[in-house]
Tab-separated table of C-alpha atoms and ligand atoms in Angstrom:
chain	number	residue	atom	x	y	z
A	38	MET	CA	117.295	86.869	139.092
A	39	ASN	CA	116.564	84.027	136.642
A	40	ALA	CA	115.283	84.565	133.118
A	41	ASP	CA	111.653	83.757	134.009
A	42	THR	CA	111.541	86.356	136.748
A	43	ALA	CA	113.051	88.885	134.369
A	44	VAL	CA	110.394	88.183	131.756
A	45	GLY	CA	107.559	88.230	134.344
A	46	ALA	CA	108.767	91.498	135.843
A	47	GLY	CA	109.091	92.973	132.379
A	48	THR	CA	105.541	91.981	131.520
A	49	ALA	CA	104.059	93.576	134.624
A	50	ALA	CA	106.074	96.716	134.037
A	51	GLN	CA	105.023	96.729	130.393
A	52	ALA	CA	101.364	96.544	131.381
A	53	ASP	CA	101.896	99.479	133.701
A	54	VAL	CA	103.665	101.544	131.099
A	55	THR	CA	101.243	100.608	128.324
A	56	GLY	CA	98.502	102.146	130.422
A	57	ARG	CA	100.394	105.438	130.112
A	58	LEU	CA	100.260	105.462	126.306
A	59	SER	CA	98.121	107.818	124.245
A	60	THR	CA	94.383	107.445	124.715
A	61	ARG	CA	93.879	108.915	121.281
A	62	VAL	CA	95.909	106.123	119.697
A	63	ARG	CA	94.425	103.422	121.952
A	64	ASN	CA	90.917	104.312	120.833
A	65	VAL	CA	91.716	103.891	117.132
A	66	PRO	CA	91.005	100.259	116.137
A	67	ALA	CA	93.775	98.324	114.374
A	68	SER	CA	93.267	98.021	110.624
A	69	GLY	CA	90.869	95.255	109.593
A	70	ILE	CA	93.167	94.573	106.672
A	71	ARG	CA	96.246	93.767	108.763
A	72	LYS	CA	94.538	90.846	110.470
A	73	PHE	CA	94.049	89.255	107.056
A	74	PHE	CA	97.660	89.609	106.040
A	75	ASP	CA	98.605	87.607	109.137
A	76	ILE	CA	96.163	84.755	108.437
A	77	LEU	CA	97.063	84.788	104.768
A	78	ALA	CA	100.770	84.428	105.440
A	79	SER	CA	100.078	81.159	107.270
A	80	MET	CA	98.080	79.512	104.436
A	81	ASP	CA	99.002	77.849	101.126
A	82	ASP	CA	97.210	78.211	97.852
A	83	VAL	CA	95.430	81.436	98.740
A	84	ILE	CA	94.249	83.744	95.974
A	85	SER	CA	94.429	87.180	97.474
A	86	LEU	CA	91.964	89.775	96.326
A	87	GLY	CA	92.676	91.465	99.634
A	88	VAL	CA	95.755	93.572	99.161
A	89	GLY	CA	95.303	96.881	97.330
A	90	GLU	CA	98.301	96.898	95.053
A	91	PRO	CA	99.190	96.088	91.458
A	92	ASP	CA	100.347	92.548	90.712
A	93	PHE	CA	102.725	94.056	88.138
A	94	VAL	CA	106.357	94.483	89.051
A	95	THR	CA	107.660	98.036	88.619
A	96	PRO	CA	108.518	98.483	84.921
A	97	GLU	CA	112.151	97.590	84.232
A	98	HIS	CA	113.297	101.046	83.025
A	99	ILE	CA	111.890	102.670	86.175
A	100	MET	CA	113.554	100.127	88.410
A	101	ARG	CA	116.831	100.591	86.528
A	102	ALA	CA	116.715	104.359	87.127
A	103	GLY	CA	116.441	103.746	90.866
A	104	VAL	CA	119.295	101.232	90.879
A	105	ASP	CA	121.493	103.429	88.666
A	106	SER	CA	121.067	106.335	91.048
A	107	LEU	CA	122.514	104.160	93.806
A	108	THR	CA	125.493	102.971	91.787
A	109	GLN	CA	126.177	106.573	90.825
A	110	GLY	CA	126.455	107.464	94.485
A	111	GLU	CA	123.125	109.240	94.912
A	112	THR	CA	122.736	107.869	98.422
A	113	HIS	CA	122.324	111.149	100.292
A	114	TYR	CA	119.472	113.340	101.470
A	115	THR	CA	117.890	115.549	98.854
A	116	SER	CA	116.386	118.971	99.501
A	117	ASN	CA	113.460	118.781	101.945
A	118	TYR	CA	111.156	119.515	99.024
A	119	GLY	CA	112.751	116.712	96.988
A	120	LEU	CA	114.721	116.807	93.736
A	121	LEU	CA	113.902	119.917	91.756
A	122	GLU	CA	113.991	117.915	88.505
A	123	LEU	CA	111.232	115.638	89.791
A	124	ARG	CA	109.168	118.537	91.096
A	125	GLU	CA	109.484	120.165	87.668
A	126	ALA	CA	108.443	116.930	85.978
A	127	VAL	CA	105.423	116.543	88.297
A	128	ALA	CA	104.400	120.162	87.623
A	129	GLU	CA	104.617	119.521	83.891
A	130	TYR	CA	102.651	116.280	84.233
A	131	LEU	CA	99.835	117.969	86.186
A	132	CYS	CA	99.692	120.761	83.635
A	133	ASP	CA	99.661	118.351	80.663
A	134	HIS	CA	97.041	116.008	82.093
A	135	TYR	CA	94.734	118.349	83.969
A	136	GLY	CA	95.680	121.879	82.908
A	137	VAL	CA	96.510	122.819	86.491
A	138	ARG	CA	99.633	124.867	87.276
A	139	TYR	CA	101.986	124.609	90.248
A	140	ASP	CA	105.334	126.313	90.755
A	141	PRO	CA	107.876	123.481	91.202
A	142	GLN	CA	110.024	125.708	93.453
A	143	THR	CA	107.421	126.446	96.105
A	144	GLU	CA	104.225	124.508	95.433
A	145	ILE	CA	105.282	120.865	95.144
A	146	LEU	CA	106.664	118.652	97.909
A	147	LEU	CA	107.796	115.044	97.417
A	148	THR	CA	106.683	112.625	100.126
A	149	ALA	CA	107.061	108.988	101.197
A	150	GLY	CA	103.936	107.897	99.339
A	151	VAL	CA	100.483	109.396	99.546
A	152	SER	CA	100.366	107.830	103.008
A	153	GLU	CA	102.777	110.444	104.305
A	154	ALA	CA	101.116	113.124	102.212
A	155	VAL	CA	97.702	112.459	103.819
A	156	ASP	CA	99.196	112.484	107.298
A	157	ILE	CA	101.268	115.655	107.043
A	158	ALA	CA	98.606	117.565	105.134
A	159	LEU	CA	96.025	116.773	107.813
A	160	ARG	CA	98.441	117.743	110.568
A	161	ALA	CA	99.093	121.051	108.821
A	162	VAL	CA	95.359	121.758	108.524
A	163	ILE	CA	93.778	120.515	111.766
A	164	ASP	CA	93.492	122.240	115.133
A	165	PRO	CA	92.132	120.246	118.082
A	166	GLY	CA	88.416	119.559	117.701
A	167	ASP	CA	88.180	120.514	114.032
A	168	GLU	CA	85.802	118.390	112.017
A	169	VAL	CA	86.850	116.861	108.724
A	170	ILE	CA	84.188	115.499	106.409
A	171	VAL	CA	84.964	112.118	104.803
A	172	PRO	CA	82.757	110.436	102.178
A	173	GLU	CA	82.467	106.753	103.075
A	174	PRO	CA	83.182	103.898	102.594
A	175	ALA	CA	86.693	105.348	102.556
A	176	TYR	CA	90.349	104.367	102.541
A	177	VAL	CA	91.195	102.879	105.954
A	178	SER	CA	93.769	105.541	106.858
A	179	TYR	CA	91.554	108.590	106.604
A	180	ARG	CA	89.707	108.371	109.928
A	181	PRO	CA	92.769	107.369	111.977
A	182	CYS	CA	94.959	110.091	110.440
A	183	ILE	CA	92.318	112.736	111.198
A	184	THR	CA	92.096	111.458	114.770
A	185	PHE	CA	95.891	111.314	115.211
A	186	ALA	CA	96.035	114.942	114.074
A	187	GLY	CA	93.518	115.894	116.795
A	188	GLY	CA	90.522	116.278	114.512
A	189	GLU	CA	87.162	114.577	114.374
A	190	PRO	CA	86.167	112.607	111.298
A	191	VAL	CA	82.583	113.132	110.149
A	192	GLY	CA	81.556	110.395	107.732
A	193	ILE	CA	78.962	110.841	105.047
A	194	ASP	CA	77.469	107.598	103.811
A	195	SER	CA	77.134	106.366	100.287
A	196	SER	CA	75.522	103.187	99.046
A	197	ALA	CA	75.287	100.909	96.026
A	198	ALA	CA	71.905	102.468	95.191
A	199	THR	CA	73.730	105.652	94.113
A	200	GLN	CA	76.856	103.872	92.798
A	201	PHE	CA	78.628	104.965	95.986
A	202	ARG	CA	78.640	108.576	94.759
A	203	ILE	CA	78.056	111.187	97.428
A	204	THR	CA	76.250	114.408	96.610
A	205	ALA	CA	76.909	118.062	97.361
A	206	ASP	CA	73.641	118.077	99.332
A	207	GLN	CA	75.068	115.426	101.658
A	208	VAL	CA	78.218	117.483	102.123
A	209	ALA	CA	76.126	120.589	102.846
A	210	ALA	CA	74.128	118.691	105.482
A	211	ALA	CA	77.336	117.575	107.241
A	212	ILE	CA	78.874	121.064	107.528
A	213	THR	CA	78.890	122.601	111.017
A	214	PRO	CA	80.648	125.673	112.461
A	215	ARG	CA	83.495	123.281	113.413
A	216	THR	CA	84.065	121.928	109.913
A	217	LYS	CA	87.584	122.723	108.742
A	218	ALA	CA	88.107	120.520	105.722
A	219	LEU	CA	86.872	117.875	103.327
A	220	LEU	CA	89.008	114.786	102.757
A	221	LEU	CA	88.038	113.512	99.337
A	222	GLY	CA	89.429	110.458	97.621
A	223	PHE	CA	88.056	109.818	94.115
A	224	PRO	CA	88.325	107.423	92.352
A	225	ALA	CA	87.566	105.818	95.689
A	226	ASN	CA	89.114	102.989	97.581
A	227	PRO	CA	87.187	100.657	98.276
A	228	THR	CA	84.249	101.319	95.928
A	229	GLY	CA	85.906	102.656	92.776
A	230	ALA	CA	83.322	105.468	92.773
A	231	MET	CA	83.961	108.736	90.949
A	232	LEU	CA	81.872	111.909	90.986
A	233	PRO	CA	80.463	113.649	87.917
A	234	ARG	CA	81.897	117.084	87.217
A	235	GLU	CA	78.606	118.866	88.005
A	236	GLU	CA	78.657	117.419	91.525
A	237	TRP	CA	82.256	118.538	91.968
A	238	LEU	CA	81.389	122.094	90.968
A	239	GLN	CA	78.729	122.248	93.676
A	240	ILE	CA	81.094	120.800	96.281
A	241	VAL	CA	83.705	123.423	95.409
A	242	GLU	CA	81.055	126.123	95.754
A	243	LEU	CA	80.183	124.814	99.236
A	244	ALA	CA	83.851	124.799	100.219
A	245	ARG	CA	84.168	128.378	98.999
A	246	ARG	CA	81.052	129.547	100.820
A	247	HIS	CA	82.114	127.957	104.132
A	248	ASN	CA	85.838	128.677	103.708
A	249	LEU	CA	86.786	125.006	103.866
A	250	ILE	CA	90.023	123.365	102.783
A	251	MET	CA	89.752	120.472	100.339
A	252	LEU	CA	92.287	117.668	100.606
A	253	SER	CA	92.021	115.654	97.422
A	254	ASP	CA	93.674	112.231	97.338
A	255	GLU	CA	94.001	111.517	93.630
A	256	ILE	CA	96.234	108.462	93.821
A	257	TYR	CA	93.865	106.565	91.494
A	258	GLY	CA	93.369	109.497	89.120
A	259	ARG	CA	94.885	107.653	86.169
A	260	LEU	CA	92.790	104.529	86.742
A	261	ALA	CA	89.417	105.712	85.422
A	262	TYR	CA	87.021	103.690	83.217
A	263	THR	CA	83.596	105.316	83.020
A	264	MET	CA	84.345	109.040	83.022
A	265	GLU	CA	87.280	111.407	82.854
A	266	HIS	CA	89.058	111.970	86.136
A	267	THR	CA	88.333	115.333	87.729
A	268	CYS	CA	91.448	116.927	89.187
A	269	VAL	CA	89.884	118.930	91.999
A	270	SER	CA	92.351	121.817	92.015
A	271	ALA	CA	91.714	122.339	88.290
A	272	LEU	CA	88.044	123.170	88.922
A	273	PRO	CA	87.059	126.825	88.795
A	274	GLY	CA	87.473	128.447	92.222
A	275	ALA	CA	89.149	125.386	93.766
A	276	TRP	CA	92.902	125.962	93.418
A	277	ASP	CA	93.373	128.365	96.349
A	278	ARG	CA	91.799	126.017	98.862
A	279	THR	CA	92.880	122.613	97.559
A	280	ILE	CA	95.703	120.363	98.704
A	281	LEU	CA	96.306	117.856	95.919
A	282	LEU	CA	97.793	114.520	96.964
A	283	GLY	CA	99.229	112.333	94.239
A	284	GLY	CA	101.448	109.337	93.898
A	285	PHE	CA	103.192	106.685	91.882
A	286	SER	CA	102.265	103.501	93.798
A	287	LYS	CA	99.180	102.502	91.865
A	288	SER	CA	99.497	103.838	88.332
A	289	TYR	CA	103.196	102.930	87.907
A	290	ALA	CA	103.159	99.793	90.115
A	291	MET	CA	105.586	101.333	92.609
A	292	THR	CA	104.027	100.587	96.005
A	293	GLY	CA	107.290	99.459	97.593
A	294	TRP	CA	109.211	102.580	96.568
A	295	ARG	CA	107.214	104.831	98.907
A	296	ILE	CA	107.023	107.945	96.792
A	297	GLY	CA	104.283	110.509	96.267
A	298	TYR	CA	103.718	114.255	96.348
A	299	VAL	CA	101.676	117.160	97.647
A	300	ALA	CA	100.803	120.107	95.423
A	301	ALA	CA	99.289	123.189	97.034
A	302	PRO	CA	99.481	126.997	96.955
A	303	GLY	CA	102.808	128.186	98.423
A	304	PRO	CA	101.594	129.443	101.830
A	305	MET	CA	99.720	126.186	102.475
A	306	LEU	CA	102.613	124.081	101.244
A	307	GLU	CA	104.902	125.857	103.718
A	308	TYR	CA	102.821	124.536	106.624
A	309	ILE	CA	102.885	121.011	105.200
A	310	MET	CA	106.620	121.313	104.525
A	311	LYS	CA	107.219	122.231	108.161
A	312	VAL	CA	105.739	118.909	109.296
A	313	HIS	CA	107.552	116.994	106.550
A	314	GLN	CA	110.992	118.439	107.259
A	315	TYR	CA	110.832	117.588	110.945
A	316	VAL	CA	109.431	114.084	110.572
A	317	LEU	CA	110.943	112.778	107.357
A	318	MET	CA	113.601	115.177	106.081
A	319	CYS	CA	113.061	114.026	102.506
A	320	ALA	CA	111.456	111.264	100.436
A	321	PRO	CA	113.742	108.256	99.709
A	322	THR	CA	116.359	109.453	97.240
A	323	MET	CA	116.535	106.388	94.972
A	324	SER	CA	112.744	106.410	94.762
A	325	GLN	CA	112.808	110.017	93.634
A	326	TYR	CA	115.103	109.021	90.752
A	327	ALA	CA	112.858	106.096	89.858
A	328	ALA	CA	109.783	108.366	89.973
A	329	LEU	CA	111.544	110.861	87.703
A	330	GLN	CA	111.950	108.132	85.095
A	331	ALA	CA	108.316	107.068	85.634
A	332	VAL	CA	106.829	110.498	85.149
A	333	ARG	CA	109.031	111.267	82.126
A	334	HIS	CA	108.841	107.926	80.310
A	335	GLY	CA	106.269	105.719	82.041
A	336	GLU	CA	103.124	106.724	80.158
A	337	PRO	CA	103.043	103.580	77.954
A	338	ASP	CA	103.266	101.476	81.118
A	339	VAL	CA	100.330	103.297	82.698
A	340	VAL	CA	98.228	102.708	79.587
A	341	ARG	CA	99.249	99.030	79.348
A	342	MET	CA	98.347	98.320	82.970
A	343	LEU	CA	95.105	100.302	82.806
A	344	ASP	CA	94.109	98.216	79.827
A	345	ALA	CA	94.706	95.010	81.797
A	346	TYR	CA	92.722	96.325	84.783
A	347	ALA	CA	89.822	97.268	82.509
A	348	GLN	CA	89.590	93.679	81.212
A	349	ARG	CA	89.838	92.203	84.696
A	350	ARG	CA	87.173	94.646	85.932
A	351	THR	CA	84.673	93.262	83.422
A	352	LEU	CA	85.616	89.689	84.280
A	353	ILE	CA	85.136	90.055	88.027
A	354	VAL	CA	82.056	92.300	87.969
A	355	ASP	CA	80.229	89.998	85.530
A	356	GLY	CA	81.310	86.918	87.473
A	357	LEU	CA	80.096	88.274	90.818
A	358	ASN	CA	76.775	89.516	89.440
A	359	SER	CA	76.118	86.196	87.741
A	360	MET	CA	76.402	84.358	91.071
A	361	GLY	CA	73.991	86.759	92.792
A	362	LEU	CA	76.526	89.000	94.547
A	363	ASP	CA	75.302	92.370	93.308
A	364	CYS	CA	78.245	94.430	92.181
A	365	VAL	CA	78.185	97.999	90.899
A	366	PRO	CA	80.726	98.336	88.054
A	367	PRO	CA	83.420	100.567	89.580
A	368	ASP	CA	84.140	103.878	87.848
A	369	GLY	CA	87.849	103.761	88.643
A	370	ALA	CA	90.716	102.353	90.764
A	371	PHE	CA	91.051	98.537	90.869
A	372	TYR	CA	88.515	97.463	93.474
A	373	CYS	CA	84.983	96.186	93.348
A	374	PHE	CA	82.654	96.259	96.312
A	375	PRO	CA	79.958	93.610	95.890
A	376	SER	CA	77.037	93.224	98.270
A	377	ILE	CA	77.106	89.955	100.185
A	378	ARG	CA	73.727	90.528	101.887
A	379	SER	CA	72.081	87.767	99.826
A	380	THR	CA	74.275	85.217	101.650
A	381	GLY	CA	72.868	86.145	105.063
A	382	LEU	CA	76.409	86.515	106.435
A	383	SER	CA	77.965	89.641	107.896
A	384	SER	CA	80.924	91.108	105.988
A	385	GLN	CA	83.346	89.767	108.582
A	386	GLU	CA	81.828	86.275	108.505
A	387	PHE	CA	81.850	86.226	104.724
A	388	ALA	CA	85.495	87.287	104.492
A	389	GLU	CA	86.673	84.919	107.217
A	390	ARG	CA	84.761	81.883	105.960
A	391	LEU	CA	85.695	82.492	102.324
A	392	LEU	CA	89.328	82.549	103.346
A	393	GLN	CA	89.143	79.484	105.607
A	394	GLU	CA	86.905	77.380	103.373
A	395	GLU	CA	87.941	78.371	99.856
A	396	HIS	CA	91.281	80.123	100.317
A	397	VAL	CA	90.203	83.381	98.694
A	398	ALA	CA	91.075	86.552	100.584
A	399	CYS	CA	88.988	89.718	100.452
A	400	VAL	CA	88.377	92.499	102.966
A	401	ALA	CA	85.202	92.985	105.015
A	402	GLY	CA	83.432	96.163	103.926
A	403	ASP	CA	83.006	97.614	107.406
A	404	ALA	CA	86.790	98.102	107.563
A	405	PHE	CA	86.094	101.167	105.384
A	406	GLY	CA	83.420	102.719	107.592
A	407	PRO	CA	80.102	101.543	109.062
A	408	CYS	CA	78.204	102.020	105.793
A	409	GLY	CA	80.514	99.475	104.139
A	410	ASP	CA	78.850	96.687	106.110
A	411	GLY	CA	77.063	94.167	103.910
A	412	HIS	CA	79.848	94.388	101.330
A	413	VAL	CA	83.371	93.096	100.805
A	414	ARG	CA	86.241	94.684	98.896
A	415	MET	CA	87.903	92.660	96.183
A	416	CYS	CA	90.989	93.981	94.458
A	417	TYR	CA	91.236	92.936	90.820
A	418	ALA	CA	94.837	93.973	90.290
A	419	VAL	CA	95.670	90.275	90.087
A	420	PRO	CA	96.199	88.102	86.970
A	421	ALA	CA	93.004	87.254	85.047
A	422	ALA	CA	93.686	83.517	85.484
A	423	ASP	CA	93.665	83.984	89.273
A	424	ILE	CA	90.421	85.957	89.076
A	425	GLU	CA	88.848	83.084	87.151
A	426	VAL	CA	89.874	80.528	89.769
A	427	ALA	CA	88.794	82.880	92.577
A	428	LEU	CA	85.372	83.277	90.947
A	429	GLU	CA	84.941	79.482	90.763
A	430	ARG	CA	85.792	79.192	94.447
A	431	ILE	CA	83.502	82.069	95.458
A	432	ALA	CA	80.627	80.554	93.435
A	433	ARG	CA	81.164	77.197	95.171
A	434	PHE	CA	81.127	78.956	98.550
A	435	VAL	CA	77.966	80.949	97.775
A	436	ASN	CA	76.187	77.870	96.403
A	437	ARG	CA	77.040	75.917	99.502
A	438	LEU	CA	75.555	78.673	101.674
A	439	SER	CA	72.319	78.769	99.732
A	440	GLY	CA	72.096	74.978	99.387
B	217	PLP	C1	93.093	106.049	98.563
B	217	PLP	C2	94.510	105.761	98.913
B	217	PLP	N1	95.307	106.771	99.272
B	217	PLP	C3	96.585	106.559	99.624
B	217	PLP	C4	97.132	105.292	99.625
B	217	PLP	C5	98.565	105.110	100.016
B	217	PLP	O1	99.353	105.109	98.890
B	217	PLP	P1	100.938	105.178	98.914
B	217	PLP	O2	101.430	103.827	98.529
B	217	PLP	O3	101.290	106.230	97.895
B	217	PLP	O4	101.349	105.570	100.278
B	217	PLP	C6	96.342	104.209	99.240
B	217	PLP	C7	96.875	102.831	99.251
B	217	PLP	O5	96.164	101.849	99.206
B	217	PLP	C8	95.000	104.444	98.875
B	217	PLP	O6	94.181	103.447	98.493
């Protein structure tokens, strides 16, 4: 058999076998963001407002703590829950910032980022056919993770007209006898929306009345500009039914370390732990040491970076509005979600042509749910000088379209 025959035979066999793979997975579309990373990697001189991560490198003292742990021989598994010292520090942090209490022994689990936390929490909650309500536009992983866990995502739409804030009435209208949980992520990716406390109180009341579980992804909780962040489990009546998901990636510029946590009442955490221990064993050990340093001594870094994001937020929002791309000032996180309807292009066309013609990357809004169409997501966690150049290029692009 020559090499060509071997390859050909392999390909036919692969096609056969691929047909045997999971229908559930096949039906989930690939992320609209990934496609952009591939194009981007092949181009020079691109300003990327596409990727959702801080431009800052992890602060030196945090990095050092991770490296030191390695040189000191901390290269082994930790407890499935993670280092007790870090769980204690996270418990203290949550209590100091939000007044919410968790027992570090039994109510906090360290994970490989909030990505893992979302996945394992959903798998611990969902039975086949359960519905999970998701305010949209939403983080790209939410729908797929619900589907992978055997559930059915039920989106509720928000729009620029209401600053992308959903209401308790919308949640109430989406509840059916099959609703198991709400997956809430505020401040929101991709809109930056946050909800006022009064709205939260009504949502908690609905969850209580219908015996629903609330999964609250608070990864952007420290990046808030227009109002104080509401920690959902700290709301009256919420603690018993809330799974709090938190992380280090965004506020401490630690995306590559893959470290986050779940905080939940003991009996619920046990379910989540069961999934975690069989799929991951424990969060990366060096990252746990780095996170320990971050949570104990990283507050000045959080404040410094938040300050920079706040300035960049004003720069980009003003710039976009002044060129006729209507942009709601985001309440939190580091994304803005301007409307591109005035250009007459679809979100996909806008994003693709802006990249090809002006070398500025952003993400088409429909990647975050159907109601995101007509918008694009731009991440402003990039240096202000790059935002300025990007704005010049976007203005040139928009002018060309209208001219
Ligand atoms: C809303 C939201 N949740 C979770 C994640 C994943 O974060 P991590 O790096 O902690 O896995 C992201 C990353 O973009 C996000 O935007």
